[in-house]
């Protein structure tokens, strides 16, 4: 009897300490993306990924607005070479408005890298892998070297090019909160496709506007002060021009008028601080100007 009681106590104590050890949650399941940029630590707290029938894109933005984009021209696991010839590429976009031009493996024969997709978990909708690359910027003939890159448990959204449904959503994150637009309009004419997304005025007075080519195709396109894509963020009585960023078009269908993609951009506020609009996405329909 004493042995039974003693064994029960041992089991209880073991279970108690195991539960205490797990009380903080499973940290290994949290998404992470980190690397060294010219030997300086870089980390994105909330990386995201997009999976389509033909490609994979992994991207993350650091706390100070620096962004890394990894793009693979395949939906499968594997190791891919990123350079100007393979169609796979890696990019680093600094947050400073004066140096907003991107560093890319596409910009020089001396730029190159490796992107490895190690796992794609269809049940949890996450992917993991590693990366390293040397990227070039033509505006000042400089390189950035990215080493020891790792991304783990990054949540992905799957987009099917054959899917004809749409959700009519537009959302983004800024200063620690995700906002969903209440009123969304997308107008297309001969010269531009303009998206305007306004949040619920009972919660906040802010909106995002983006201008781009009406024939913009699938892929990554860049937001700068000089185009080809322009963006503005309105908050209260102030409006801020985007200094840099990108839009990834998943679909621009002239027949169904379905328009889907993701975006991020940075802007400078009235205190000359860089503020990030991150993790943006839209799944909408546009109207023609003549309609």
CSV table of N, CA and C in Angstrom, one decimal, residues 92-208:
chain,number,residue,atom,x,y,z
A,92,UNK,N,16.6,42.4,-50.4
A,92,UNK,CA,16.6,43.1,-49.1
A,92,UNK,C,16.3,44.6,-49.4
A,93,UNK,N,15.3,45.1,-48.7
A,93,UNK,CA,14.8,46.5,-48.9
A,93,UNK,C,15.0,47.3,-47.6
A,94,UNK,N,15.9,48.2,-47.6
A,94,UNK,CA,16.2,49.0,-46.4
A,94,UNK,C,15.0,50.0,-46.1
A,95,UNK,N,15.0,50.4,-44.8
A,95,UNK,CA,13.8,51.2,-44.4
A,95,UNK,C,14.0,52.7,-44.6
A,96,UNK,N,15.2,53.2,-44.9
A,96,UNK,CA,15.5,54.6,-44.9
A,96,UNK,C,15.0,55.1,-46.3
A,97,UNK,N,14.3,56.3,-46.3
A,97,UNK,CA,13.7,56.8,-47.5
A,97,UNK,C,14.8,57.2,-48.5
A,98,UNK,N,15.9,57.7,-48.0
A,98,UNK,CA,17.0,58.1,-48.9
A,98,UNK,C,17.7,56.9,-49.6
A,99,UNK,N,17.5,55.7,-49.0
A,99,UNK,CA,18.1,54.5,-49.6
A,99,UNK,C,17.1,53.4,-49.8
A,100,UNK,N,16.0,53.8,-50.3
A,100,UNK,CA,14.9,52.9,-50.4
A,100,UNK,C,15.0,51.8,-51.5
A,101,UNK,N,15.9,52.1,-52.5
A,101,UNK,CA,16.1,51.2,-53.6
A,101,UNK,C,16.5,49.8,-53.0
A,102,UNK,N,16.0,48.8,-53.6
A,102,UNK,CA,16.2,47.4,-53.1
A,102,UNK,C,17.5,46.9,-53.5
A,103,UNK,N,18.0,46.0,-52.7
A,103,UNK,CA,19.2,45.1,-53.1
A,103,UNK,C,18.6,43.8,-53.6
A,104,UNK,N,19.0,43.3,-54.7
A,104,UNK,CA,18.4,42.1,-55.3
A,104,UNK,C,19.5,41.2,-55.9
A,105,UNK,N,19.2,39.9,-55.9
A,105,UNK,CA,20.0,39.0,-56.7
A,105,UNK,C,19.7,39.1,-58.2
A,106,UNK,N,18.7,39.8,-58.6
A,106,UNK,CA,18.4,40.0,-60.0
A,106,UNK,C,19.2,41.1,-60.6
A,107,UNK,N,19.9,41.9,-59.8
A,107,UNK,CA,20.5,43.2,-60.4
A,107,UNK,C,21.9,43.1,-60.9
A,108,UNK,N,22.5,41.9,-60.7
A,108,UNK,CA,23.9,41.8,-61.1
A,108,UNK,C,24.3,40.3,-61.3
A,109,UNK,N,25.2,40.1,-62.2
A,109,UNK,CA,25.7,38.7,-62.4
A,109,UNK,C,26.6,38.3,-61.1
A,110,UNK,N,27.0,39.3,-60.4
A,110,UNK,CA,27.8,39.0,-59.1
A,110,UNK,C,26.9,38.8,-57.9
A,111,UNK,N,25.6,38.9,-58.1
A,111,UNK,CA,24.7,38.7,-57.0
A,111,UNK,C,24.1,37.2,-57.2
A,112,UNK,N,24.0,36.6,-56.0
A,112,UNK,CA,23.5,35.2,-56.1
A,112,UNK,C,23.0,34.8,-54.7
A,113,UNK,N,22.5,33.6,-54.6
A,113,UNK,CA,22.0,33.1,-53.3
A,113,UNK,C,21.4,31.7,-53.4
A,114,UNK,N,21.0,31.2,-52.2
A,114,UNK,CA,20.4,29.9,-52.1
A,114,UNK,C,19.1,30.0,-51.2
A,115,UNK,N,18.0,29.5,-51.7
A,115,UNK,CA,16.8,29.4,-50.9
A,115,UNK,C,16.4,28.0,-50.8
A,116,UNK,N,16.3,27.5,-49.6
A,116,UNK,CA,15.9,26.1,-49.3
A,116,UNK,C,14.5,26.0,-48.7
A,117,UNK,N,13.6,25.4,-49.3
A,117,UNK,CA,12.3,25.1,-48.7
A,117,UNK,C,12.3,23.7,-48.1
A,118,UNK,N,12.4,23.6,-46.8
A,118,UNK,CA,12.7,22.3,-46.2
A,118,UNK,C,11.4,21.6,-45.9
A,119,UNK,N,10.3,22.3,-45.6
A,119,UNK,CA,9.0,21.7,-45.2
A,119,UNK,C,7.9,22.6,-45.6
A,120,UNK,N,6.8,21.9,-46.0
A,120,UNK,CA,5.5,22.6,-46.2
A,120,UNK,C,4.4,21.8,-45.5
A,121,UNK,N,3.9,22.3,-44.4
A,121,UNK,CA,2.9,21.5,-43.6
A,121,UNK,C,1.5,22.0,-44.1
A,122,UNK,N,0.9,21.1,-44.8
A,122,UNK,CA,-0.5,21.4,-45.3
A,122,UNK,C,-1.5,21.5,-44.2
A,123,UNK,N,-1.3,20.7,-43.1
A,123,UNK,CA,-2.2,20.7,-42.0
A,123,UNK,C,-2.2,22.0,-41.2
A,124,UNK,N,-1.0,22.4,-40.9
A,124,UNK,CA,-0.9,23.7,-40.1
A,124,UNK,C,-0.7,24.9,-41.0
A,125,UNK,N,-0.6,24.7,-42.3
A,125,UNK,CA,-0.4,25.8,-43.2
A,125,UNK,C,0.8,26.6,-42.9
A,126,UNK,N,1.9,26.0,-42.6
A,126,UNK,CA,3.2,26.6,-42.3
A,126,UNK,C,4.3,26.0,-43.2
A,127,UNK,N,5.4,26.8,-43.3
A,127,UNK,CA,6.5,26.3,-44.0
A,127,UNK,C,7.8,26.7,-43.3
A,128,UNK,N,8.9,26.0,-43.5
A,128,UNK,CA,10.2,26.3,-42.9
A,128,UNK,C,11.3,26.1,-43.9
A,129,UNK,N,12.4,26.8,-43.7
A,129,UNK,CA,13.5,26.6,-44.6
A,129,UNK,C,14.7,27.5,-44.2
A,130,UNK,N,15.6,27.7,-45.1
A,130,UNK,CA,16.8,28.5,-44.8
A,130,UNK,C,17.2,29.3,-46.1
A,131,UNK,N,18.0,30.3,-45.9
A,131,UNK,CA,18.4,31.2,-47.0
A,131,UNK,C,19.7,31.9,-46.7
A,132,UNK,N,20.4,32.2,-47.8
A,132,UNK,CA,21.6,33.1,-47.8
A,132,UNK,C,21.7,33.7,-49.1
A,133,UNK,N,22.2,35.0,-49.2
A,133,UNK,CA,22.3,35.6,-50.5
A,133,UNK,C,23.2,36.8,-50.4
A,134,UNK,N,23.7,37.2,-51.6
A,134,UNK,CA,24.5,38.4,-51.8
A,134,UNK,C,23.7,39.2,-52.8
A,135,UNK,N,23.2,40.4,-52.4
A,135,UNK,CA,22.3,41.2,-53.3
A,135,UNK,C,23.0,42.5,-53.6
A,136,UNK,N,22.7,43.0,-54.8
A,136,UNK,CA,23.3,44.2,-55.4
A,136,UNK,C,22.3,45.3,-55.6
A,137,UNK,N,22.7,46.6,-55.4
A,137,UNK,CA,21.9,47.7,-55.7
A,137,UNK,C,22.6,48.6,-56.7
A,138,UNK,N,22.0,48.9,-57.8
A,138,UNK,CA,22.6,49.6,-58.9
A,138,UNK,C,22.7,51.1,-58.6
A,139,UNK,N,21.9,51.7,-57.7
A,139,UNK,CA,21.9,53.1,-57.5
A,139,UNK,C,23.2,53.6,-56.9
A,140,UNK,N,23.8,52.8,-56.1
A,140,UNK,CA,25.1,53.2,-55.5
A,140,UNK,C,26.2,52.1,-55.6
A,141,UNK,N,25.9,51.1,-56.5
A,141,UNK,CA,26.9,50.0,-56.7
A,141,UNK,C,27.4,49.4,-55.4
A,142,UNK,N,26.4,49.1,-54.5
A,142,UNK,CA,26.8,48.4,-53.3
A,142,UNK,C,26.1,47.1,-53.2
A,143,UNK,N,26.7,46.2,-52.3
A,143,UNK,CA,26.1,44.9,-52.0
A,143,UNK,C,25.7,44.8,-50.6
A,144,UNK,N,24.8,43.9,-50.3
A,144,UNK,CA,24.4,43.4,-49.0
A,144,UNK,C,24.6,41.9,-48.9
A,145,UNK,N,25.2,41.4,-47.9
A,145,UNK,CA,25.4,40.0,-47.7
A,145,UNK,C,24.6,39.5,-46.6
A,146,UNK,N,23.7,38.5,-46.9
A,146,UNK,CA,22.8,38.0,-45.9
A,146,UNK,C,23.2,36.5,-45.7
A,147,UNK,N,23.6,36.2,-44.4
A,147,UNK,CA,24.0,34.9,-44.0
A,147,UNK,C,23.2,34.3,-43.0
A,148,UNK,N,23.3,33.0,-42.8
A,148,UNK,CA,22.6,32.2,-41.7
A,148,UNK,C,21.1,32.5,-41.6
A,149,UNK,N,20.5,32.6,-42.8
A,149,UNK,CA,19.0,32.9,-42.7
A,149,UNK,C,18.2,31.7,-42.5
A,150,UNK,N,17.2,31.8,-41.6
A,150,UNK,CA,16.3,30.7,-41.2
A,150,UNK,C,14.9,31.3,-41.1
A,151,UNK,N,14.0,30.5,-41.6
A,151,UNK,CA,12.5,30.8,-41.3
A,151,UNK,C,11.9,29.5,-40.9
A,152,UNK,N,11.1,29.6,-39.8
A,152,UNK,CA,10.5,28.4,-39.3
A,152,UNK,C,9.0,28.7,-39.0
A,153,UNK,N,8.2,27.7,-39.2
A,153,UNK,CA,6.7,27.8,-38.9
A,153,UNK,C,6.1,29.0,-39.4
A,154,UNK,N,6.5,29.5,-40.6
A,154,UNK,CA,5.9,30.7,-41.2
A,154,UNK,C,4.5,30.4,-41.8
A,155,UNK,N,3.5,31.0,-41.3
A,155,UNK,CA,2.2,30.8,-41.9
A,155,UNK,C,2.0,31.2,-43.3
A,156,UNK,N,1.4,30.3,-44.1
A,156,UNK,CA,1.2,30.7,-45.5
A,156,UNK,C,-0.2,30.7,-45.9
A,157,UNK,N,-0.5,31.5,-46.9
A,157,UNK,CA,-1.9,31.5,-47.5
A,157,UNK,C,-1.8,30.9,-48.9
A,158,UNK,N,-2.7,30.0,-49.2
A,158,UNK,CA,-2.6,29.4,-50.6
A,158,UNK,C,-3.6,30.1,-51.5
A,159,UNK,N,-3.1,30.5,-52.6
A,159,UNK,CA,-4.0,31.1,-53.6
A,159,UNK,C,-4.0,30.2,-54.9
A,160,UNK,N,-5.2,29.9,-55.3
A,160,UNK,CA,-5.4,29.1,-56.5
A,160,UNK,C,-5.8,30.0,-57.7
A,161,UNK,N,-5.1,29.9,-58.8
A,161,UNK,CA,-5.4,30.7,-59.9
A,161,UNK,C,-6.7,30.3,-60.6
A,162,UNK,N,-7.2,29.1,-60.3
A,162,UNK,CA,-8.4,28.7,-60.8
A,162,UNK,C,-9.6,29.0,-60.0
A,163,UNK,N,-9.4,29.6,-58.8
A,163,UNK,CA,-10.5,30.0,-57.9
A,163,UNK,C,-11.2,31.2,-58.4
A,164,UNK,N,-12.5,31.1,-58.6
A,164,UNK,CA,-13.2,32.3,-59.1
A,164,UNK,C,-13.9,33.1,-58.0
A,165,UNK,N,-13.9,32.6,-56.8
A,165,UNK,CA,-14.6,33.3,-55.7
A,165,UNK,C,-13.7,34.4,-55.2
A,166,UNK,N,-14.2,35.4,-54.4
A,166,UNK,CA,-13.4,36.4,-53.8
A,166,UNK,C,-14.1,36.8,-52.5
A,167,UNK,N,-13.3,37.3,-51.6
A,167,UNK,CA,-13.7,37.6,-50.2
A,167,UNK,C,-14.1,39.0,-49.9
A,168,UNK,N,-13.7,40.0,-50.8
A,168,UNK,CA,-13.9,41.4,-50.6
A,168,UNK,C,-13.3,41.8,-49.3
A,169,UNK,N,-12.0,41.6,-49.1
A,169,UNK,CA,-11.4,42.0,-47.9
A,169,UNK,C,-10.1,42.9,-48.3
A,170,UNK,N,-9.7,43.7,-47.4
A,170,UNK,CA,-8.5,44.5,-47.4
A,170,UNK,C,-8.1,44.7,-46.0
A,171,UNK,N,-6.9,44.3,-45.7
A,171,UNK,CA,-6.4,44.5,-44.3
A,171,UNK,C,-4.9,44.7,-44.3
A,172,UNK,N,-4.4,45.2,-43.2
A,172,UNK,CA,-3.0,45.5,-43.0
A,172,UNK,C,-2.7,45.7,-41.5
A,173,UNK,N,-1.4,45.7,-41.1
A,173,UNK,CA,-1.0,45.9,-39.7
A,173,UNK,C,-0.2,47.1,-39.6
A,174,UNK,N,-0.3,47.8,-38.5
A,174,UNK,CA,0.5,49.0,-38.3
A,174,UNK,C,0.5,49.2,-36.8
A,175,UNK,N,1.7,49.5,-36.2
A,175,UNK,CA,1.9,49.9,-34.8
A,175,UNK,C,1.2,48.9,-33.9
A,176,UNK,N,1.4,47.6,-34.2
A,176,UNK,CA,0.9,46.5,-33.3
A,176,UNK,C,-0.5,46.1,-33.4
A,177,UNK,N,-1.2,46.5,-34.5
A,177,UNK,CA,-2.6,46.1,-34.6
A,177,UNK,C,-2.9,45.9,-36.1
A,178,UNK,N,-3.8,44.9,-36.3
A,178,UNK,CA,-4.3,44.6,-37.6
A,178,UNK,C,-5.6,45.3,-37.8
A,179,UNK,N,-5.8,46.0,-39.0
A,179,UNK,CA,-7.0,46.8,-39.3
A,179,UNK,C,-7.6,46.2,-40.6
A,180,UNK,N,-9.0,46.1,-40.5
A,180,UNK,CA,-9.7,45.6,-41.7
A,180,UNK,C,-10.6,46.7,-42.2
A,181,UNK,N,-10.5,47.0,-43.5
A,181,UNK,CA,-11.2,48.1,-44.1
A,181,UNK,C,-12.7,47.8,-44.2
A,182,UNK,N,-13.5,48.8,-43.9
A,182,UNK,CA,-14.9,48.6,-44.0
A,182,UNK,C,-15.4,48.9,-45.4
A,183,UNK,N,-14.9,50.0,-45.9
A,183,UNK,CA,-15.3,50.4,-47.3
A,183,UNK,C,-14.1,50.3,-48.2
A,184,UNK,N,-14.3,49.5,-49.3
A,184,UNK,CA,-13.3,49.2,-50.3
A,184,UNK,C,-13.8,49.5,-51.7
A,185,UNK,N,-13.0,50.3,-52.4
A,185,UNK,CA,-13.3,50.5,-53.8
A,185,UNK,C,-12.1,50.3,-54.6
A,186,UNK,N,-12.3,49.7,-55.8
A,186,UNK,CA,-11.2,49.5,-56.8
A,186,UNK,C,-11.7,49.9,-58.1
A,187,UNK,N,-11.1,51.0,-58.6
A,187,UNK,CA,-11.6,51.6,-59.9
A,187,UNK,C,-10.5,51.5,-60.9
A,188,UNK,N,-10.8,51.0,-62.1
A,188,UNK,CA,-9.9,50.8,-63.2
A,188,UNK,C,-10.2,51.6,-64.4
A,189,UNK,N,-9.2,52.3,-65.0
A,189,UNK,CA,-9.5,53.1,-66.2
A,189,UNK,C,-8.3,52.8,-67.2
A,190,UNK,N,-8.1,53.6,-68.2
A,190,UNK,CA,-7.1,53.4,-69.2
A,190,UNK,C,-5.7,53.6,-68.6
A,191,UNK,N,-5.6,54.4,-67.6
A,191,UNK,CA,-4.2,54.8,-67.1
A,191,UNK,C,-3.8,54.3,-65.7
A,192,UNK,N,-4.8,53.8,-64.9
A,192,UNK,CA,-4.5,53.4,-63.6
A,192,UNK,C,-5.6,52.5,-63.0
A,193,UNK,N,-5.1,51.7,-62.0
A,193,UNK,CA,-6.0,50.9,-61.2
A,193,UNK,C,-5.8,51.5,-59.8
A,194,UNK,N,-6.9,52.0,-59.2
A,194,UNK,CA,-6.8,52.7,-57.9
A,194,UNK,C,-7.6,51.9,-56.9
A,195,UNK,N,-6.9,51.6,-55.7
A,195,UNK,CA,-7.6,51.0,-54.6
A,195,UNK,C,-7.7,51.9,-53.5
A,196,UNK,N,-8.9,52.1,-52.9
A,196,UNK,CA,-9.1,52.9,-51.7
A,196,UNK,C,-9.8,52.1,-50.7
A,197,UNK,N,-9.1,52.0,-49.5
A,197,UNK,CA,-9.6,51.1,-48.4
A,197,UNK,C,-9.7,52.0,-47.1
A,198,UNK,N,-11.0,52.2,-46.6
A,198,UNK,CA,-11.2,53.0,-45.5
A,198,UNK,C,-11.7,52.2,-44.3
A,199,UNK,N,-11.1,52.4,-43.2
A,199,UNK,CA,-11.5,51.7,-42.0
A,199,UNK,C,-12.8,52.2,-41.4
A,200,UNK,N,-13.3,51.5,-40.5
A,200,UNK,CA,-14.6,51.9,-39.8
A,200,UNK,C,-14.3,53.2,-39.0
A,201,UNK,N,-15.0,54.2,-39.4
A,201,UNK,CA,-14.7,55.5,-38.7
A,201,UNK,C,-15.1,55.5,-37.2
A,202,UNK,N,-15.9,54.6,-36.8
A,202,UNK,CA,-16.2,54.5,-35.4
A,202,UNK,C,-15.1,54.0,-34.6
A,203,UNK,N,-14.1,53.3,-35.3
A,203,UNK,CA,-12.9,52.7,-34.6
A,203,UNK,C,-11.7,53.6,-34.8
A,204,UNK,N,-11.5,54.1,-36.0
A,204,UNK,CA,-10.3,54.9,-36.3
A,204,UNK,C,-10.5,55.6,-37.6
A,205,UNK,N,-9.9,56.7,-37.8
A,205,UNK,CA,-10.0,57.5,-39.0
A,205,UNK,C,-8.7,57.3,-39.8
A,206,UNK,N,-8.6,56.3,-40.6
A,206,UNK,CA,-7.4,56.0,-41.4
A,206,UNK,C,-7.8,55.2,-42.6
A,207,UNK,N,-7.0,55.3,-43.6
A,207,UNK,CA,-7.2,54.7,-44.9
A,207,UNK,C,-5.9,54.5,-45.7
A,208,UNK,N,-6.0,53.6,-46.6
A,208,UNK,CA,-4.8,53.3,-47.5
A,208,UNK,C,-5.3,53.5,-49.0
